GROMACS .gro file of C-alpha atoms in nm:
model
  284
    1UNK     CA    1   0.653  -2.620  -0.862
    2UNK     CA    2   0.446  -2.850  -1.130
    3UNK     CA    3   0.374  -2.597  -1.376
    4UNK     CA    4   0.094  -2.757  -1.584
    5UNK     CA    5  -0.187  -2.683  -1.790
    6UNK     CA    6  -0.436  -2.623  -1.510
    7UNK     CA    7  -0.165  -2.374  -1.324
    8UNK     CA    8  -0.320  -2.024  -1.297
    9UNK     CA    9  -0.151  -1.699  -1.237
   10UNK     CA   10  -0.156  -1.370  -1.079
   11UNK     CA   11   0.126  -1.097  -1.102
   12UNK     CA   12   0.187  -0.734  -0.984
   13UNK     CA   13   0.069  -0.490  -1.249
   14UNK     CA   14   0.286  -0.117  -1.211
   15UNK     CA   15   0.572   0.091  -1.308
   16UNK     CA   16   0.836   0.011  -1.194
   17UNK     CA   17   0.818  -0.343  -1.077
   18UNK     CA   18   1.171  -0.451  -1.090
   19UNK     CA   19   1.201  -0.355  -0.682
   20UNK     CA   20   0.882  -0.576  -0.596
   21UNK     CA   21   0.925  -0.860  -0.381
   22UNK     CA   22   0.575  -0.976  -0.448
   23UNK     CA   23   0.675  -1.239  -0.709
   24UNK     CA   24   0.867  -1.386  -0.395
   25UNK     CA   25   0.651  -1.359  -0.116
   26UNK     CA   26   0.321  -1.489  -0.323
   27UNK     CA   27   0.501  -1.785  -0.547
   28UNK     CA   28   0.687  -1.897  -0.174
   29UNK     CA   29   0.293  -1.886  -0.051
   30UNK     CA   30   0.187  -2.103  -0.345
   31UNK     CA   31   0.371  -2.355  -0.281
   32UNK     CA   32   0.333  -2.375   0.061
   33UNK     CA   33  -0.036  -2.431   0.035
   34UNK     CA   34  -0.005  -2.614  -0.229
   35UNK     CA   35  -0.149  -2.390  -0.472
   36UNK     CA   36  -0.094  -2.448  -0.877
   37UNK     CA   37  -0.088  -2.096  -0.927
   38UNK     CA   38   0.261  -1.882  -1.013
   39UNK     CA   39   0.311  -1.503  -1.000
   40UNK     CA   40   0.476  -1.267  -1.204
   41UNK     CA   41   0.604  -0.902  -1.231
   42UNK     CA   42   0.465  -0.721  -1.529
   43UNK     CA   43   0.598  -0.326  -1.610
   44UNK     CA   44   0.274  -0.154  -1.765
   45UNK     CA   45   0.282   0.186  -1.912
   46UNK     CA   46  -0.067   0.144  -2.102
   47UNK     CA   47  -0.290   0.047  -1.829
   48UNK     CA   48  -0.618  -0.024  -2.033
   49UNK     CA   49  -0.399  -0.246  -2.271
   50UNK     CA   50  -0.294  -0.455  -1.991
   51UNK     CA   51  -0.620  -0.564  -1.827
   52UNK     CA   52  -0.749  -0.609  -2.180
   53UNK     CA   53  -0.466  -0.881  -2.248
   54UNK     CA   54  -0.511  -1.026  -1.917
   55UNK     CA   55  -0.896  -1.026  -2.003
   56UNK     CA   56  -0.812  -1.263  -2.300
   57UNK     CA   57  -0.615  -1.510  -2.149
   58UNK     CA   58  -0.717  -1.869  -1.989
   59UNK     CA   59  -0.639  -1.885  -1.648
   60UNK     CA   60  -0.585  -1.543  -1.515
   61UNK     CA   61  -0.669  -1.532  -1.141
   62UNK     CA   62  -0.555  -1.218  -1.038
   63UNK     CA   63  -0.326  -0.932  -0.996
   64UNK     CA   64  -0.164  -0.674  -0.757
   65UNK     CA   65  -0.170  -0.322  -0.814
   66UNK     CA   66   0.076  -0.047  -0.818
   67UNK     CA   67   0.198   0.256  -0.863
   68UNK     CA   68   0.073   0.466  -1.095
   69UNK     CA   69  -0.233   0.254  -1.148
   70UNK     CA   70  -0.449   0.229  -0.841
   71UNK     CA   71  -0.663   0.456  -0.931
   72UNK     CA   72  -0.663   0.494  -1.324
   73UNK     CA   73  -0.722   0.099  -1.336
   74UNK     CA   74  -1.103   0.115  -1.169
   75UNK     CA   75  -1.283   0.223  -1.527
   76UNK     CA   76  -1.138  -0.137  -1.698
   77UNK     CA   77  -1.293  -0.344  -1.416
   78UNK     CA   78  -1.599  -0.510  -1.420
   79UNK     CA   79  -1.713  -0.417  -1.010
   80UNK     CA   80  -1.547  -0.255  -0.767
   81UNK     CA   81  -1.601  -0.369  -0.363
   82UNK     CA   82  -1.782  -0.141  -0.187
   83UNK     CA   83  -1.462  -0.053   0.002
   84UNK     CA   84  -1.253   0.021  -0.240
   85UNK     CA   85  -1.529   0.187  -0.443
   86UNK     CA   86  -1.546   0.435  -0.126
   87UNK     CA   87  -1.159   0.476  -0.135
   88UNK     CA   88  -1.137   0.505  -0.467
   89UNK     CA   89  -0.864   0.327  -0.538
   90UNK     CA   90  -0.744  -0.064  -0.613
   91UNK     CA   91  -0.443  -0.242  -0.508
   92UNK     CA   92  -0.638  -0.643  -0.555
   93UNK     CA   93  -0.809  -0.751  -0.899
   94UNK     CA   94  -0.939  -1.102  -0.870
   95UNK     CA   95  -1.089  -1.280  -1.177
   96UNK     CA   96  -1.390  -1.518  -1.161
   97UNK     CA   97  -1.513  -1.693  -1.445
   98UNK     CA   98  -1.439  -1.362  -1.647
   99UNK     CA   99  -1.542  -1.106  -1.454
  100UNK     CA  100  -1.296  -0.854  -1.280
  101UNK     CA  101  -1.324  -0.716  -0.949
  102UNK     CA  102  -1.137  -0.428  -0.764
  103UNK     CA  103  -1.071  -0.440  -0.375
  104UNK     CA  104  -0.843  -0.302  -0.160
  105UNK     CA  105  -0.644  -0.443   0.096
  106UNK     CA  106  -0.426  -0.150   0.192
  107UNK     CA  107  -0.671  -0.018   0.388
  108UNK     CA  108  -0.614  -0.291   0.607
  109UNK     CA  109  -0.289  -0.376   0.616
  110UNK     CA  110  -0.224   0.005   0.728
  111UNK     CA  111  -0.437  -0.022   1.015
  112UNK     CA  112  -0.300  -0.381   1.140
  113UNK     CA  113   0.079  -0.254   1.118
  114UNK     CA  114   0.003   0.059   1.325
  115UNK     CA  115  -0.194  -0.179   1.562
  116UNK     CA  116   0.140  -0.452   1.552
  117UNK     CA  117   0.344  -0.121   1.641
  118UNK     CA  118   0.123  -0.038   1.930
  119UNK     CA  119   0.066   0.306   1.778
  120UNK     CA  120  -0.205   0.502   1.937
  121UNK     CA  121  -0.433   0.691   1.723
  122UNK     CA  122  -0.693   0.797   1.887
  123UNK     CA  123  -0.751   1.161   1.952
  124UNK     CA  124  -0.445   1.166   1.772
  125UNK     CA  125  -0.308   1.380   1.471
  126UNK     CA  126  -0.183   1.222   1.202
  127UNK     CA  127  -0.023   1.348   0.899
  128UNK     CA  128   0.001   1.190   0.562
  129UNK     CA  129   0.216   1.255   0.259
  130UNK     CA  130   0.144   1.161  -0.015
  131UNK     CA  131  -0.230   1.200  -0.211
  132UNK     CA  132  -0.198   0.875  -0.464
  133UNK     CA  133  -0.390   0.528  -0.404
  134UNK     CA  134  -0.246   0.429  -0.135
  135UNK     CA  135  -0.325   0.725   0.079
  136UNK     CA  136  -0.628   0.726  -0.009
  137UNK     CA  137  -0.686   0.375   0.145
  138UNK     CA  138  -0.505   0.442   0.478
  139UNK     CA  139  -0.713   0.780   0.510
  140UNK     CA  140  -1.038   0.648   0.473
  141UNK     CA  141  -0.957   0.342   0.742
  142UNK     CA  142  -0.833   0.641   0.959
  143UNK     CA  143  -1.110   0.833   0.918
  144UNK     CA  144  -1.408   0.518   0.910
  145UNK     CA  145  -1.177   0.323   1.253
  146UNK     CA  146  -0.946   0.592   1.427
  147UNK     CA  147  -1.092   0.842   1.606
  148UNK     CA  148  -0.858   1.094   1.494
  149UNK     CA  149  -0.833   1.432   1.673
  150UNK     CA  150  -0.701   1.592   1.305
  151UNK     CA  151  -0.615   1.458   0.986
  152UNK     CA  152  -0.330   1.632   0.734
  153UNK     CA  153  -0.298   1.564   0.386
  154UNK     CA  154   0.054   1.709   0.253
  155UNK     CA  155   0.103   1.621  -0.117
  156UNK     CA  156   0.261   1.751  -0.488
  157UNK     CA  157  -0.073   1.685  -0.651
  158UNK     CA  158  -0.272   1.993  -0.581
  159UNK     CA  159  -0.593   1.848  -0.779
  160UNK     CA  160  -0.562   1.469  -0.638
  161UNK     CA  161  -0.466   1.630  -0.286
  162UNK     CA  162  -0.778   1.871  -0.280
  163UNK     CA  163  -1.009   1.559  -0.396
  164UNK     CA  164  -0.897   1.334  -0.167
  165UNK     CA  165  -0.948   1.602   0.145
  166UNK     CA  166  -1.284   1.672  -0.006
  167UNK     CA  167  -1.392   1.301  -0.029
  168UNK     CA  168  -1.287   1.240   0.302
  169UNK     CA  169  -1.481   1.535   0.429
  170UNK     CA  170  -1.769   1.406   0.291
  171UNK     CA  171  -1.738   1.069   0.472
  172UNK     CA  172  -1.636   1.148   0.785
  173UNK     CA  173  -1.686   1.442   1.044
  174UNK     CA  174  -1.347   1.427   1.199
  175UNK     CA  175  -1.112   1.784   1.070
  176UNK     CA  176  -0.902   1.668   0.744
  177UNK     CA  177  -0.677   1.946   0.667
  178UNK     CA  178  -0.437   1.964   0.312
  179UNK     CA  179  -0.146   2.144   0.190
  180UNK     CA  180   0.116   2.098  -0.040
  181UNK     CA  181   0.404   1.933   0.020
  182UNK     CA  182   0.684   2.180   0.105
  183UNK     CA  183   0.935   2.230   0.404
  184UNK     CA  184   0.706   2.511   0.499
  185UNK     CA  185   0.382   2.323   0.534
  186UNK     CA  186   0.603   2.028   0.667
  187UNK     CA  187   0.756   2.289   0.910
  188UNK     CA  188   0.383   2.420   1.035
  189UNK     CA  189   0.248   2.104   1.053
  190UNK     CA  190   0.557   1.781   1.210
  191UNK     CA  191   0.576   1.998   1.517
  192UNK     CA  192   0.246   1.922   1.690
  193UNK     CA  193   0.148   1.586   1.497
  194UNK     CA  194   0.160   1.244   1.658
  195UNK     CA  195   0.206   1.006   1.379
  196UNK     CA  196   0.377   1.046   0.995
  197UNK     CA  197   0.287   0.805   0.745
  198UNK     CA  198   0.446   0.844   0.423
  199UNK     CA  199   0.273   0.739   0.124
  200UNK     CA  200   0.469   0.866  -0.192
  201UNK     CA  201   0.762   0.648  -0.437
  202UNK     CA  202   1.055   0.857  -0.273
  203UNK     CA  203   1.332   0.638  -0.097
  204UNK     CA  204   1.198   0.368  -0.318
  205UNK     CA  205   1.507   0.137  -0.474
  206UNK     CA  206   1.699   0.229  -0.668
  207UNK     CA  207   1.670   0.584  -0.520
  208UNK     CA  208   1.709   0.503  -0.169
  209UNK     CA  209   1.868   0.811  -0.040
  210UNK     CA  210   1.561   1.034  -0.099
  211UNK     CA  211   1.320   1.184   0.153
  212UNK     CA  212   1.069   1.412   0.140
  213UNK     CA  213   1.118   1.507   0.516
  214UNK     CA  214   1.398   1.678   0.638
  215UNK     CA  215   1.547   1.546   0.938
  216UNK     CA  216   1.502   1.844   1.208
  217UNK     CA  217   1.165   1.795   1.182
  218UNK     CA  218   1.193   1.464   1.316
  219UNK     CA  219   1.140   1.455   1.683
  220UNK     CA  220   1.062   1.210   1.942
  221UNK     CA  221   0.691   1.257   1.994
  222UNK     CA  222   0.619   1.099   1.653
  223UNK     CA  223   0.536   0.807   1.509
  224UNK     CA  224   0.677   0.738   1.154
  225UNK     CA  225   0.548   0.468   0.925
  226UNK     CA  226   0.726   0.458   0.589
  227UNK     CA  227   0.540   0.233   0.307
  228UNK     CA  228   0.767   0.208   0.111
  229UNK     CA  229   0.916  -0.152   0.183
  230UNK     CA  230   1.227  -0.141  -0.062
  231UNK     CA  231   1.486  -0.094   0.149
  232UNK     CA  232   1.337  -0.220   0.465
  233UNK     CA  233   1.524   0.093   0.650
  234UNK     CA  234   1.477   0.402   0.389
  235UNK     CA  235   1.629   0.744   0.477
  236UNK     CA  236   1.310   0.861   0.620
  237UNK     CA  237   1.335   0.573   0.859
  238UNK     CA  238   1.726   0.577   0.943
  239UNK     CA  239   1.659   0.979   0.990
  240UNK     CA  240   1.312   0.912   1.208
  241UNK     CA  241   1.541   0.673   1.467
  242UNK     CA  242   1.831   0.919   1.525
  243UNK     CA  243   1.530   1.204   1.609
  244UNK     CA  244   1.419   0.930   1.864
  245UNK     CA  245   1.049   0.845   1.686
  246UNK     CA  246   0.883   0.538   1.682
  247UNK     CA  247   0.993   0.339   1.360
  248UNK     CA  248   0.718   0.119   1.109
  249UNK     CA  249   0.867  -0.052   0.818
  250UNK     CA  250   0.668  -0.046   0.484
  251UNK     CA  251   0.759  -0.407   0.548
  252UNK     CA  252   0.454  -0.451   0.778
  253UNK     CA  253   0.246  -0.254   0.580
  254UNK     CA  254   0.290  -0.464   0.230
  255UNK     CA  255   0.301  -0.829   0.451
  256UNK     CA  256  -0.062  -0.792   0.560
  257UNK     CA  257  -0.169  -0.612   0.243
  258UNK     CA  258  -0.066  -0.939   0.042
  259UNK     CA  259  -0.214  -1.187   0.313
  260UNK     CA  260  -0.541  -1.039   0.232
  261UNK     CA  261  -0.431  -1.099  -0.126
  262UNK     CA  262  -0.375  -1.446  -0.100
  263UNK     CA  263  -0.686  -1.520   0.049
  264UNK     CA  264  -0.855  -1.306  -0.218
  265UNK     CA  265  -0.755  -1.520  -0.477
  266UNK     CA  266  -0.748  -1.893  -0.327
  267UNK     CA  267  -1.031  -1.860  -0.075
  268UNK     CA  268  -0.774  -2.056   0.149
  269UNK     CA  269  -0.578  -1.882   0.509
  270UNK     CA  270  -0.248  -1.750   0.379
  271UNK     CA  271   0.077  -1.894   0.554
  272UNK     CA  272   0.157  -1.583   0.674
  273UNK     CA  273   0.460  -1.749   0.825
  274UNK     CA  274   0.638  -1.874   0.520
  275UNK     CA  275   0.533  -1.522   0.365
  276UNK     CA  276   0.695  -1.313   0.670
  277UNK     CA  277   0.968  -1.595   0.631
  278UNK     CA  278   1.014  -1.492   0.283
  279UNK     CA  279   1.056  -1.133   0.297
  280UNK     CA  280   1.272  -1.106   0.630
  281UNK     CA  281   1.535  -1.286   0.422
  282UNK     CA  282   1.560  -1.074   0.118
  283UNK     CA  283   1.695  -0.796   0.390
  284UNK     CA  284   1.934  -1.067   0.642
   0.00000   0.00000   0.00000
């Protein structure tokens, strides 16, 4: 890579970041296309200080966004897409000629992973854990695309938990039920769903042993889509294939999330290829 004076950049804004494979997939992409852009990893505690740095440097293009930030980042931008404005939440920022706008491409990513799995959802009930950005974009493109028969929230967060249900009633008409996240609700509630997508940080590297799902609630009827992508098997996954369920790696999830990315910020079709390429390796 020519690294120059007109080279832009992007990078992955959260905490932690040392687990993200995004430098790798997005830089690999860059150069395929022939992009002079690079892409970085940056740990950020102080959210408002960030974007304001980023705001006063030349050739900032764009970011990712991560945990804990997807939502608390939307006040520093200049716009928000309508999409993500209705989610309420931002995973994309792209920068043009100084002004910052929020999208979300989780949303879709989400929907075209379930799709690649050949998951039904329709008339379907789906449970998510998890009440943070990211399930509040797969929610809403259940809610606005599925044709859900029931919706369950299950998350730690009473007040973003209760918000999120609330929102989504007011968008859609489909039932949206919440509860906290406990082996009792998860008890009440595995038994007669169809699909589990889990949205929180557990079973995230380092910490890869952790679930928030014990395994005798795992049972072949269901579904499971973990998004966390780091490691491409996490114990929620390893435990969902010995109860028989239908497997989705987080893997799917992030590749399509960061193809929308890349096109985003270069206006150009991503080599999803080379990026699919990419990440399939960091796990051989």
């Amino acid at each position: 890579m020519d690294i120059n004076a007109q080279t832009q950049f992007c990078g992955v804004i959260g905490n932690p970041v040392e687990h993200s494979l995004s430098p790798a997939i997005h830089n690999a992409a860059f150069r395929s296309a022939g992009v002079n852009c690079v892409y970085l990893a940056w740990k950020v505690e102080a959210i408002a200080d960030a974007i304001r740095g980023l705001r006063a440097l030349g050739n900032f293009r764009g970011a990712s966004v991560t945990i804990p930030h997807k939502v608390a980042v939307i006040p520093f931008l200049d716009q928000i897409e309508p999409t993500a404005q209705k989610i309420g939440a931002v995973n994309t920022i792209v920068a043009d000629k100084g002004v910052l706008t929020g999208s979300n491409t989780d949303a879709t990513g989400a929907l075209r992973a379930l799709k690649d799995a050949a998951v039904d959802l329709r008339g379907r009930h789906v449970v998510i854990v998890g009440s943070g950005g990211a399930a509040r974009a797969i929610a809403f493109a259940l809610a606005a695309d599925a044709q859900l028969e029931r919706l369950t929230l299950l998350g730690i967060d009473d007040g973003e938990r209760i918000a999120l249900a609330k929102d989504l009633h007011a968008f859609c008409a489909q039932p949206v039920d919440e509860g906290p996240l406990d082996e009792t609700a998860l008890g009440k509630t595995l038994p007669r769903a169809h699909v589990l997508i889990h949205c929180t940080p557990i079973g995230m590297s380092p910490k890869v042993d952790g679930s928030c799902v014990p395994p005798p609630l795992l049972h072949a009827g269901l579904a499971v889509m973990d998004i966390v992508y780091n490691p491409r098997d996490t114990r929620l996954l390893k435990d969902a294939a010995r109860a028989g369920c239908k497997t989705i790696p987080g893997l799917e999830m992030f590749l399509h999330q960061a193809v929308a990315q890349f096109e985003l910020w270069t206006g150009r079709h991503a080599p999803i290829d080379v990026m699919r390429r990419v990440l399939e390796s960091r796990f051989q």
